[in-house]
Amino acid sequence: MLDNRPELPPEIARRRTFAIISHPDAGKTTLTEKFLLFGGAIQMAGQVRAKGEARRTRSDFMAMEKDRGISVSVSAMSFDFTSKANTFRFNLVDTPGHSDFSEDTYRTLTAVDAAIMVIDGAKGVESQTQKLFEVCRMRDLPILTFCNKMDRESRDVFEIIDEIQENLAIDVTPASWPIGVGRDFIGCYDILRDRLELMDRADRNKVAESIEINGLDDPQLAKHVPTELLEKLQEDLEMVRELMPPLDPALMAEGSLTPIWFGSAINSFGVKELMDGIATYGPEPQVQKAQPRQILPEESKVSGFVFKVQANMDPKHRDRVAFVRMASGHFKRGMKLTHVRTKKPMAISNPVMFLASDRELAEEAWAGDIIGIPNHGQLRIGDTLTEGEALRVTGIPSFAPELLQGVRAGDPLKVKHLEKALMQFAEEGAAKVFKPSIGSGFIVGVVGALQFEVLASRIELEYGLPVRFEASQFTSARWVNGDRQAVDKFTEANKQHIAHDHDGDVVYLTRLQWDIDRVDRDYPDVKLTATKEMMV
């Protein structure tokens, strides 16, 4: 990091762009709703499991998500939040919690400056959290932790903290401390600000009552906290002060220390303190890695990159929206930006900002913001937009799929339609689509089995095409790299294994690990890789 950088313009400095990561069912969607509630973006939090229409969670807009109550596509939301007399602009990117959608999540984490990790108080650190956390690690993202569901029977707080420290190899510092557990949970002591926060179980949409305290010896405490709980709180906090590091913003910024807040998202408890924490300790928009140089947020020229493409957000219009993270400058609606990959200018005339699934025209955007650009397929994941300079944001990966299946249209006359649908999903990053050199048909590759169901349901819904997926003889795919002649010679000799992805890149489809070992042995000048950078 460059320490002698000038201060950011106030509009950029007030932005906080972050993602929420968690294991399925840890309460991420509920937390997202409460953020919107406290940010004033919605008036009433929609119960995720409420009846009928009311259960349409604000951030989930695909039919399947509404049916199953899981989030499968990333959506972005922007809203203002006032903390200590300053108003911050929060850009929250919601990620799918289901492990079958990890690639989408991975790419999302390239577009944010920090992550909020939600942990279930009863279950602690779960496998999916661990996977996502490793991604944050690779990017040195600062992490804030929220331990949810403290109003249910949960584990010992010290145990939860130990588990985070051991499993995720990160130091933890409590920002608040729970008082009581499960049925006896009455609230938290806010360590950072010496306040007592009391939970109101009656009204779930109410912000907790907050009482200012002068240290743990303040007689005020005894008025609100039963004696045995107060004694335990005082003991616990004495241990915390001796055993755990204080909150050091520098260590947090480099991703080696995470502050933890405790609460209950469904009861709106602990959420406001977490939001204050993001405002105070969360990073401002950061420098973006790019070729041939880094992009600084305070640069006056506008630049941004596409980290997600969502097709058919509005089925009536067959549109696609490219989600763009603004990396620098002050963007105004109607600007002409250069699409670096094709070197063509694009007039951005109807960019949108997202308030959950409501879109509003974005008149302007600053570095750190996330805007949607409706387009007809020109924009792909990994594309960079600039005011003319040939910059390419780097580090947006594409992973080799772990599951491969063949796909057929229910109606053989609609093969062309199927091809169009598949290409669209490939460009959206929802699946890999391979066209084998020999034979007809396509092979679709995904990271998790649930994605086949999502694809089938979306192709039927959005294109009116029933399809069926069938077993394929291949088990994995690798991209083929090397100089032109070596690759041509290799593809000629291995035709029955060769396919092309939607970018036209050569892919080697394998049945066994033995196939890969054989290529390594027989073709030393060809390299097989399990990831490729999403750019040209």
Coordinates of C-alpha atoms in Angstrom, one line a residue:
M1 CA 0.0 0.0 0.0
L2 CA 1.2 3.5 -0.7
D3 CA 1.2 5.4 2.6
N4 CA 1.9 8.9 1.1
R5 CA -1.3 8.9 -1.0
P6 CA -3.4 12.1 -0.8
E7 CA -6.7 12.0 1.1
L8 CA -9.6 10.6 -0.9
P9 CA -12.3 13.1 -2.1
P10 CA -15.0 13.1 0.5
E11 CA -17.6 11.4 -1.8
I12 CA -15.2 8.4 -2.3
A13 CA -14.0 8.3 1.3
R14 CA -17.6 7.9 2.6
R15 CA -18.1 4.7 0.5
R16 CA -17.8 1.2 2.1
T17 CA -18.1 -1.7 -0.4
F18 CA -18.4 -5.1 1.2
A19 CA -19.7 -8.6 0.8
I20 CA -21.4 -10.9 3.3
I21 CA -20.0 -14.4 3.4
S22 CA -21.4 -17.3 5.4
H23 CA -22.4 -21.0 5.5
P24 CA -26.0 -21.6 4.3
D25 CA -28.5 -20.9 7.1
A26 CA -26.2 -18.8 9.2
G27 CA -28.7 -15.9 8.7
K28 CA -27.0 -13.9 6.0
T29 CA -30.2 -13.0 4.1
T30 CA -31.8 -11.8 7.3
L31 CA -28.8 -9.7 8.2
T32 CA -28.9 -8.2 4.7
E33 CA -32.5 -7.2 5.3
K34 CA -31.8 -5.6 8.6
F35 CA -29.0 -3.6 7.0
L36 CA -31.5 -2.3 4.5
L37 CA -34.0 -1.6 7.3
F38 CA -31.5 0.4 9.4
G39 CA -30.2 2.2 6.2
G40 CA -33.8 3.3 5.7
A41 CA -33.9 1.4 2.3
I42 CA -37.0 -0.7 3.3
Q43 CA -39.6 0.1 5.9
M44 CA -40.3 -3.4 7.2
A45 CA -38.1 -6.4 7.1
G46 CA -39.8 -9.2 5.1
Q47 CA -39.6 -12.4 7.0
V48 CA -37.8 -14.8 4.8
R49 CA -40.1 -17.6 5.8
A50 CA -43.3 -15.6 6.0
K51 CA -46.3 -16.6 4.1
G52 CA -47.0 -16.2 0.4
E53 CA -46.0 -12.9 -1.2
A54 CA -44.5 -11.6 2.0
R55 CA -41.8 -14.1 1.9
R56 CA -40.1 -12.6 -1.2
T57 CA -36.9 -11.6 0.3
R58 CA -35.7 -8.3 -1.0
S59 CA -32.3 -9.4 -2.3
D60 CA -33.4 -12.7 -4.0
F61 CA -35.0 -12.2 -7.4
M62 CA -34.8 -15.5 -9.3
A63 CA -37.8 -17.7 -9.2
M64 CA -35.9 -20.6 -7.8
E65 CA -34.5 -18.5 -5.0
K66 CA -38.0 -17.5 -4.1
D67 CA -39.2 -21.1 -4.1
R68 CA -36.4 -22.5 -2.1
G69 CA -35.4 -19.6 0.1
I70 CA -31.8 -19.8 -0.9
S71 CA -29.7 -17.2 -2.6
V72 CA -28.1 -18.4 -5.8
S73 CA -27.2 -15.3 -7.7
V74 CA -25.2 -12.3 -6.4
S75 CA -27.1 -9.1 -6.1
A76 CA -25.8 -5.7 -5.2
M77 CA -27.5 -3.1 -3.0
S78 CA -26.6 0.5 -2.3
F79 CA -28.0 2.6 0.6
D80 CA -27.0 5.3 3.0
F81 CA -26.3 4.8 6.6
T82 CA -25.7 7.6 9.2
S83 CA -23.2 6.9 11.9
K84 CA -21.9 9.5 14.4
A85 CA -23.0 12.5 12.3
N86 CA -21.4 11.2 9.1
T87 CA -23.5 9.6 6.3
F88 CA -21.8 6.7 4.6
R89 CA -22.8 5.1 1.4
F90 CA -22.8 1.3 1.8
N91 CA -22.5 -0.9 -1.3
L92 CA -23.4 -4.4 -0.1
V93 CA -22.9 -7.3 -2.4
D94 CA -24.8 -10.3 -1.4
T95 CA -23.2 -13.7 -2.2
P96 CA -24.7 -17.1 -2.6
G97 CA -24.2 -19.1 0.6
H98 CA -24.7 -22.4 -1.0
S99 CA -21.4 -24.2 -1.7
D100 CA -22.5 -25.1 -5.2
F101 CA -22.1 -21.4 -6.2
S102 CA -18.6 -20.8 -4.9
E103 CA -17.2 -19.5 -8.2
D104 CA -19.7 -16.7 -8.4
T105 CA -18.9 -15.8 -4.8
Y106 CA -15.2 -15.9 -5.6
R107 CA -15.5 -13.4 -8.3
T108 CA -17.7 -11.2 -6.2
L109 CA -14.9 -11.0 -3.6
T110 CA -12.7 -9.4 -6.3
A111 CA -15.1 -6.5 -6.4
V112 CA -15.3 -5.6 -2.7
D113 CA -12.9 -4.0 -0.2
A114 CA -14.0 -6.0 2.9
A115 CA -16.0 -9.0 3.9
I116 CA -18.5 -9.6 6.8
M117 CA -18.3 -13.2 7.9
V118 CA -21.5 -14.4 9.5
I119 CA -21.2 -17.3 11.9
D120 CA -24.0 -19.3 13.6
G121 CA -23.5 -19.2 17.4
A122 CA -24.6 -22.8 17.7
K123 CA -22.5 -24.3 14.9
G124 CA -19.3 -22.1 14.8
V125 CA -17.1 -22.3 11.8
E126 CA -18.5 -24.5 9.0
S127 CA -16.8 -25.9 5.9
Q128 CA -18.3 -23.4 3.5
T129 CA -17.2 -20.5 5.7
Q130 CA -13.7 -21.9 5.6
K131 CA -13.6 -22.1 1.8
L132 CA -14.8 -18.5 1.4
F133 CA -12.5 -17.4 4.1
E134 CA -9.5 -18.8 2.2
V135 CA -10.6 -16.6 -0.8
C136 CA -10.6 -13.5 1.4
R137 CA -7.2 -14.6 2.6
M138 CA -5.8 -14.8 -0.9
R139 CA -6.9 -11.3 -1.4
D140 CA -5.9 -10.0 2.1
L141 CA -9.4 -8.7 2.5
P142 CA -10.2 -7.1 5.9
I143 CA -12.9 -9.2 7.7
L144 CA -15.5 -8.2 10.2
T145 CA -17.3 -11.1 12.0
F146 CA -20.8 -11.3 13.2
C147 CA -21.8 -14.2 15.5
N148 CA -25.5 -14.6 14.9
K149 CA -28.4 -16.4 16.7
M150 CA -27.2 -15.6 20.2
D151 CA -30.9 -15.7 21.3
R152 CA -30.9 -19.5 20.7
E153 CA -28.9 -22.1 22.6
S154 CA -25.4 -21.4 21.4
R155 CA -21.9 -22.5 22.3
D156 CA -19.5 -21.0 24.8
V157 CA -18.3 -17.6 23.5
F158 CA -14.6 -18.4 24.2
E159 CA -15.0 -21.7 22.4
I160 CA -16.4 -19.9 19.3
I161 CA -13.5 -17.4 19.3
D162 CA -10.9 -20.2 19.7
E163 CA -12.4 -22.1 16.8
I164 CA -12.3 -19.0 14.6
Q165 CA -8.7 -18.4 15.6
E166 CA -7.6 -22.1 15.0
N167 CA -9.6 -22.9 11.9
L168 CA -9.1 -19.7 10.1
A169 CA -5.7 -18.7 11.5
I170 CA -6.8 -15.1 12.2
D171 CA -6.7 -13.2 15.5
V172 CA -10.0 -12.2 17.0
T173 CA -10.9 -9.2 19.1
P174 CA -14.3 -8.9 20.6
A175 CA -16.1 -5.6 19.8
S176 CA -19.1 -6.6 21.9
W177 CA -19.8 -9.3 24.5
P178 CA -23.0 -11.3 24.9
I179 CA -24.8 -11.2 28.3
G180 CA -26.6 -14.5 28.9
V181 CA -27.2 -17.2 26.3
G182 CA -30.3 -18.7 24.6
R183 CA -33.4 -17.9 26.6
D184 CA -31.5 -15.8 29.1
F185 CA -29.8 -13.7 26.4
I186 CA -30.6 -10.1 27.3
G187 CA -28.2 -8.2 25.2
C188 CA -24.5 -7.2 24.8
Y189 CA -21.9 -5.0 26.3
D190 CA -20.4 -2.8 23.6
I191 CA -16.7 -3.0 24.4
L192 CA -15.6 -0.4 21.9
R193 CA -17.9 2.3 23.3
D194 CA -18.7 1.3 26.9
R195 CA -22.5 0.9 26.3
L196 CA -25.0 -1.6 27.4
E197 CA -27.3 -2.7 24.5
L198 CA -30.5 -4.4 25.6
M199 CA -32.6 -6.6 23.2
D200 CA -36.3 -6.1 22.8
R201 CA -37.8 -9.5 22.0
A202 CA -41.3 -8.1 21.5
D203 CA -40.5 -5.9 18.4
R204 CA -38.2 -7.5 15.9
N205 CA -37.9 -4.4 13.8
K206 CA -36.9 -2.1 16.6
V207 CA -33.4 -0.8 17.2
A208 CA -32.1 -2.0 20.6
E209 CA -32.2 0.3 23.6
S210 CA -28.7 1.6 24.3
I211 CA -27.5 2.8 27.7
E212 CA -24.2 4.6 28.2
I213 CA -22.1 3.2 30.9
N214 CA -18.8 4.3 32.5
G215 CA -16.9 1.1 32.7
L216 CA -17.9 -2.2 34.2
D217 CA -18.2 -0.8 37.8
D218 CA -20.9 1.7 36.9
P219 CA -23.9 1.1 39.3
Q220 CA -26.2 1.6 36.3
L221 CA -25.4 -1.9 35.1
A222 CA -26.9 -3.6 38.1
K223 CA -30.3 -1.9 37.3
H224 CA -30.5 -3.6 34.0
V225 CA -28.5 -6.9 34.3
P226 CA -29.4 -9.7 36.8
T227 CA -26.7 -10.2 39.5
E228 CA -25.4 -13.6 38.3
L229 CA -25.2 -12.5 34.6
L230 CA -23.4 -9.3 35.7
E231 CA -20.8 -11.3 37.7
K232 CA -20.1 -13.5 34.7
L233 CA -19.9 -10.5 32.4
Q234 CA -17.3 -8.9 34.6
E235 CA -15.3 -12.1 34.9
D236 CA -15.4 -12.7 31.1
L237 CA -14.4 -9.2 30.2
E238 CA -11.4 -9.4 32.6
M239 CA -10.3 -12.5 30.7
V240 CA -10.9 -10.8 27.4
R241 CA -8.7 -7.9 28.3
E242 CA -5.9 -10.2 29.5
L243 CA -6.0 -12.8 26.7
M244 CA -7.2 -11.0 23.5
P245 CA -5.5 -8.3 21.4
P246 CA -7.1 -4.9 21.3
L247 CA -8.7 -3.7 18.1
D248 CA -5.8 -2.5 15.9
P249 CA -7.1 -0.9 12.7
A250 CA -3.8 -1.5 10.9
L251 CA -3.9 -5.3 11.6
M252 CA -7.5 -5.4 10.6
A253 CA -6.8 -3.6 7.3
E254 CA -4.2 -6.2 6.3
G255 CA -6.6 -9.1 7.1
S256 CA -4.8 -10.6 10.1
L257 CA -7.2 -9.5 12.9
T258 CA -11.0 -9.6 12.9
P259 CA -13.3 -7.8 15.3
I260 CA -16.4 -9.9 16.3
W261 CA -19.8 -8.6 17.2
F262 CA -22.5 -10.8 18.8
G263 CA -26.2 -10.5 18.2
S264 CA -29.4 -11.8 16.7
A265 CA -30.2 -10.6 13.2
I266 CA -33.8 -11.8 13.3
N267 CA -34.4 -9.7 16.4
S268 CA -32.5 -6.7 14.8
F269 CA -30.1 -7.0 17.6
G270 CA -26.4 -6.2 17.3
V271 CA -26.8 -5.2 13.6
K272 CA -26.6 -1.4 14.2
E273 CA -23.3 -1.9 16.1
L274 CA -21.9 -4.0 13.3
M275 CA -22.9 -1.2 10.8
D276 CA -21.2 1.4 13.0
G277 CA -18.2 -0.9 13.0
I278 CA -18.1 -1.0 9.2
A279 CA -18.4 2.7 9.0
T280 CA -15.6 3.3 11.5
Y281 CA -13.2 0.5 10.7
G282 CA -14.2 -0.7 7.3
P283 CA -11.8 0.3 4.5
E284 CA -12.4 3.1 2.0
P285 CA -12.3 2.2 -1.7
Q286 CA -9.0 0.5 -2.3
V287 CA -6.4 0.4 -5.1
Q288 CA -7.2 -2.1 -7.8
K289 CA -4.5 -4.3 -9.3
A290 CA -4.3 -3.9 -13.1
Q291 CA -2.0 -4.2 -16.0
P292 CA 0.1 -2.3 -16.9
R293 CA -0.4 -0.2 -13.7
Q294 CA -2.5 -0.1 -10.6
I295 CA -5.7 2.0 -10.6
L296 CA -6.0 4.5 -7.7
P297 CA -9.6 5.4 -6.5
E298 CA -8.8 9.1 -6.4
E299 CA -7.8 9.4 -10.1
S300 CA -10.0 11.8 -11.9
K301 CA -10.5 9.5 -14.9
V302 CA -13.2 7.0 -14.6
S303 CA -12.5 3.2 -14.8
G304 CA -14.4 0.1 -13.7
F305 CA -14.5 -3.6 -14.3
V306 CA -17.2 -6.3 -14.8
F307 CA -17.3 -8.9 -12.1
K308 CA -20.6 -10.5 -12.8
V309 CA -23.1 -10.7 -15.7
Q310 CA -26.7 -11.5 -14.9
A311 CA -28.9 -12.5 -17.9
N312 CA -32.7 -12.1 -18.1
M313 CA -33.1 -10.1 -14.9
D314 CA -36.2 -8.8 -16.5
P315 CA -37.6 -11.8 -18.5
K316 CA -39.8 -9.5 -20.6
H317 CA -36.8 -7.8 -22.1
R318 CA -34.2 -10.6 -22.5
D319 CA -31.7 -8.2 -21.2
R320 CA -28.4 -8.7 -19.5
V321 CA -26.9 -6.6 -16.8
A322 CA -23.2 -6.4 -16.3
F323 CA -22.3 -5.6 -12.7
V324 CA -19.5 -3.1 -12.8
R325 CA -17.3 -2.1 -9.8
M326 CA -16.2 1.5 -10.2
A327 CA -12.4 1.6 -9.6
S328 CA -11.7 5.3 -10.0
G329 CA -13.1 8.7 -10.8
H330 CA -16.6 10.2 -10.8
F331 CA -18.8 8.6 -13.4
K332 CA -21.8 10.6 -14.8
R333 CA -24.7 9.1 -16.8
G334 CA -24.2 9.3 -20.6
M335 CA -20.4 9.2 -20.5
K336 CA -18.6 7.5 -23.3
L337 CA -16.2 4.8 -22.0
T338 CA -13.8 2.6 -23.9
H339 CA -14.4 -1.1 -23.8
V340 CA -10.7 -2.1 -23.5
R341 CA -11.1 -5.7 -24.9
T342 CA -12.7 -4.5 -28.2
K343 CA -11.2 -1.0 -28.1
K344 CA -14.6 0.3 -29.0
P345 CA -16.3 3.3 -27.3
M346 CA -19.6 2.6 -25.4
A347 CA -22.0 5.3 -24.4
I348 CA -23.3 4.4 -21.0
S349 CA -26.8 5.9 -21.3
N350 CA -28.9 3.9 -18.8
P351 CA -26.7 2.6 -16.0
V352 CA -28.7 1.4 -13.0
M353 CA -28.1 1.3 -9.2
F354 CA -29.7 -1.5 -7.3
L355 CA -31.9 -1.2 -4.2
A356 CA -32.4 -5.0 -3.9
S357 CA -34.4 -5.9 -7.0
D358 CA -35.6 -2.4 -7.6
R359 CA -33.4 -0.6 -10.1
E360 CA -33.0 3.1 -10.4
L361 CA -31.2 5.0 -13.1
A362 CA -27.8 6.0 -11.8
E363 CA -27.2 9.7 -12.6
E364 CA -23.7 9.4 -11.1
A365 CA -21.3 7.0 -9.4
W366 CA -18.0 7.2 -7.6
A367 CA -15.1 4.9 -7.1
G368 CA -16.3 2.1 -4.9
D369 CA -19.9 2.1 -6.2
I370 CA -21.4 -0.8 -8.1
I371 CA -23.6 -0.1 -11.1
G372 CA -25.4 -2.2 -13.6
I373 CA -24.9 -1.7 -17.3
P374 CA -27.7 -3.2 -19.4
N375 CA -26.2 -4.6 -22.7
H376 CA -26.8 -7.2 -25.3
G377 CA -23.8 -9.4 -24.6
Q378 CA -20.9 -7.0 -25.4
L379 CA -19.8 -7.0 -21.8
R380 CA -18.2 -10.1 -20.2
I381 CA -16.8 -11.0 -16.8
G382 CA -13.3 -9.5 -16.5
D383 CA -13.8 -6.7 -19.0
T384 CA -12.4 -3.3 -18.0
L385 CA -14.0 0.1 -19.0
T386 CA -11.8 3.2 -19.0
E387 CA -11.7 6.8 -20.4
G388 CA -9.4 5.6 -23.2
E389 CA -6.4 4.1 -21.4
A390 CA -5.7 0.4 -22.1
L391 CA -5.9 -0.8 -18.5
R392 CA -6.9 -4.4 -17.6
V393 CA -8.0 -5.2 -14.1
T394 CA -6.4 -8.6 -13.2
G395 CA -7.1 -11.4 -10.8
I396 CA -10.7 -12.4 -11.8
P397 CA -10.4 -16.2 -12.1
S398 CA -12.4 -18.8 -13.9
F399 CA -12.3 -22.3 -12.4
A400 CA -12.3 -25.7 -14.1
P401 CA -15.7 -27.3 -13.4
E402 CA -15.9 -30.3 -11.1
L403 CA -19.0 -31.9 -12.7
L404 CA -19.7 -32.4 -16.4
Q405 CA -22.9 -33.5 -18.1
G406 CA -24.2 -33.6 -21.6
V407 CA -27.3 -31.6 -22.4
R408 CA -30.2 -32.2 -24.9
A409 CA -33.2 -30.1 -25.8
G410 CA -36.5 -31.8 -25.2
D411 CA -37.5 -30.7 -28.7
P412 CA -34.8 -31.7 -31.3
L413 CA -35.9 -28.8 -33.6
K414 CA -34.8 -26.3 -30.9
V415 CA -31.1 -27.1 -30.9
K416 CA -30.3 -23.5 -32.1
H417 CA -32.3 -22.1 -29.2
L418 CA -30.5 -24.3 -26.8
E419 CA -27.1 -23.2 -28.1
K420 CA -28.1 -19.5 -27.6
A421 CA -29.3 -20.2 -24.1
L422 CA -26.2 -22.1 -23.1
M423 CA -23.9 -19.4 -24.6
Q424 CA -25.7 -16.8 -22.6
F425 CA -25.2 -18.7 -19.3
A426 CA -21.6 -19.3 -20.2
E427 CA -21.0 -15.6 -20.6
E428 CA -22.8 -14.9 -17.4
G429 CA -20.4 -17.2 -15.7
A430 CA -23.2 -19.5 -14.5
A431 CA -21.7 -22.6 -16.2
K432 CA -18.9 -23.6 -18.5
V433 CA -20.2 -24.7 -21.9
F434 CA -17.9 -26.9 -24.1
K435 CA -18.5 -27.8 -27.7
P436 CA -16.7 -31.1 -28.4
S437 CA -14.7 -31.3 -31.7
I438 CA -16.3 -34.6 -32.5
G439 CA -20.1 -35.2 -32.5
S440 CA -23.0 -32.9 -31.8
G441 CA -24.3 -31.6 -28.6
F442 CA -22.8 -29.7 -25.7
I443 CA -21.1 -30.6 -22.5
V444 CA -22.0 -28.3 -19.5
G445 CA -19.6 -28.1 -16.6
V446 CA -20.4 -26.7 -13.1
V447 CA -18.9 -26.5 -9.7
G448 CA -21.8 -28.0 -7.8
A449 CA -24.6 -30.3 -8.6
L450 CA -27.4 -27.9 -7.6
Q451 CA -26.3 -25.7 -10.5
F452 CA -27.7 -28.2 -13.1
E453 CA -31.1 -27.9 -11.5
V454 CA -30.8 -24.1 -11.5
L455 CA -29.8 -24.1 -15.2
A456 CA -32.6 -26.5 -16.2
S457 CA -35.2 -24.4 -14.4
R458 CA -33.8 -21.1 -15.9
I459 CA -33.6 -22.5 -19.5
E460 CA -37.2 -23.6 -19.2
L461 CA -38.4 -20.4 -17.5
E462 CA -36.5 -17.9 -19.6
Y463 CA -36.4 -19.7 -23.0
G464 CA -39.5 -22.0 -22.8
L465 CA -37.2 -24.9 -23.5
P466 CA -37.4 -28.1 -21.5
V467 CA -33.9 -29.7 -21.4
R468 CA -32.5 -32.8 -19.8
F469 CA -29.0 -33.3 -18.5
E470 CA -27.4 -36.7 -19.0
A471 CA -24.3 -38.4 -17.7
S472 CA -21.1 -37.7 -19.7
Q473 CA -18.1 -40.0 -20.1
F474 CA -15.8 -37.0 -19.0
T475 CA -15.2 -36.1 -15.4
S476 CA -13.1 -32.9 -15.7
A477 CA -11.9 -30.2 -18.0
R478 CA -8.5 -28.4 -18.3
W479 CA -7.6 -25.5 -20.4
V480 CA -4.7 -26.2 -22.9
N481 CA -1.9 -23.7 -22.9
G482 CA 1.4 -23.6 -24.9
D483 CA 2.7 -22.2 -28.2
R484 CA 0.5 -22.4 -31.2
Q485 CA 2.3 -25.3 -32.9
A486 CA 2.5 -27.5 -29.8
V487 CA -1.2 -26.9 -29.1
D488 CA -2.2 -27.7 -32.7
K489 CA -0.2 -30.9 -32.7
F490 CA -1.7 -31.9 -29.4
T491 CA -5.3 -31.2 -30.5
E492 CA -4.8 -33.1 -33.7
A493 CA -3.7 -36.2 -31.8
N494 CA -6.3 -36.1 -29.1
K495 CA -9.4 -35.1 -31.1
Q496 CA -11.9 -37.3 -29.1
H497 CA -10.9 -35.3 -25.9
I498 CA -10.9 -31.8 -27.4
A499 CA -13.6 -29.2 -27.0
H500 CA -13.8 -25.4 -27.1
D501 CA -15.2 -23.1 -24.5
H502 CA -17.5 -20.1 -25.3
D503 CA -14.4 -17.9 -25.7
G504 CA -13.1 -20.3 -28.3
D505 CA -10.2 -21.5 -26.1
V506 CA -9.0 -25.1 -26.4
V507 CA -10.2 -27.4 -23.6
Y508 CA -9.0 -31.0 -22.9
L509 CA -11.8 -33.1 -21.5
T510 CA -10.6 -35.9 -19.2
R511 CA -12.0 -39.2 -17.9
L512 CA -9.4 -40.1 -15.4
Q513 CA -6.4 -38.5 -13.6
W514 CA -4.4 -40.9 -15.8
D515 CA -5.3 -38.8 -18.9
I516 CA -3.8 -35.7 -17.3
D517 CA -0.7 -37.5 -16.2
R518 CA -0.3 -38.9 -19.7
V519 CA -0.4 -35.4 -21.2
D520 CA 2.1 -34.1 -18.7
R521 CA 4.4 -37.0 -19.7
D522 CA 3.9 -37.1 -23.5
Y523 CA 3.5 -33.4 -24.3
P524 CA 6.0 -31.5 -22.2
D525 CA 5.5 -28.3 -24.2
V526 CA 1.7 -28.2 -23.5
K527 CA 0.4 -27.1 -20.1
L528 CA -3.0 -28.1 -18.7
T529 CA -4.5 -25.6 -16.2
A530 CA -7.5 -25.7 -13.9
T531 CA -8.1 -21.9 -13.9
K532 CA -7.9 -19.2 -16.5
E533 CA -8.0 -15.5 -16.0
M534 CA -11.3 -14.0 -17.2
M535 CA -9.9 -11.6 -19.7
V536 CA -8.5 -11.4 -23.1

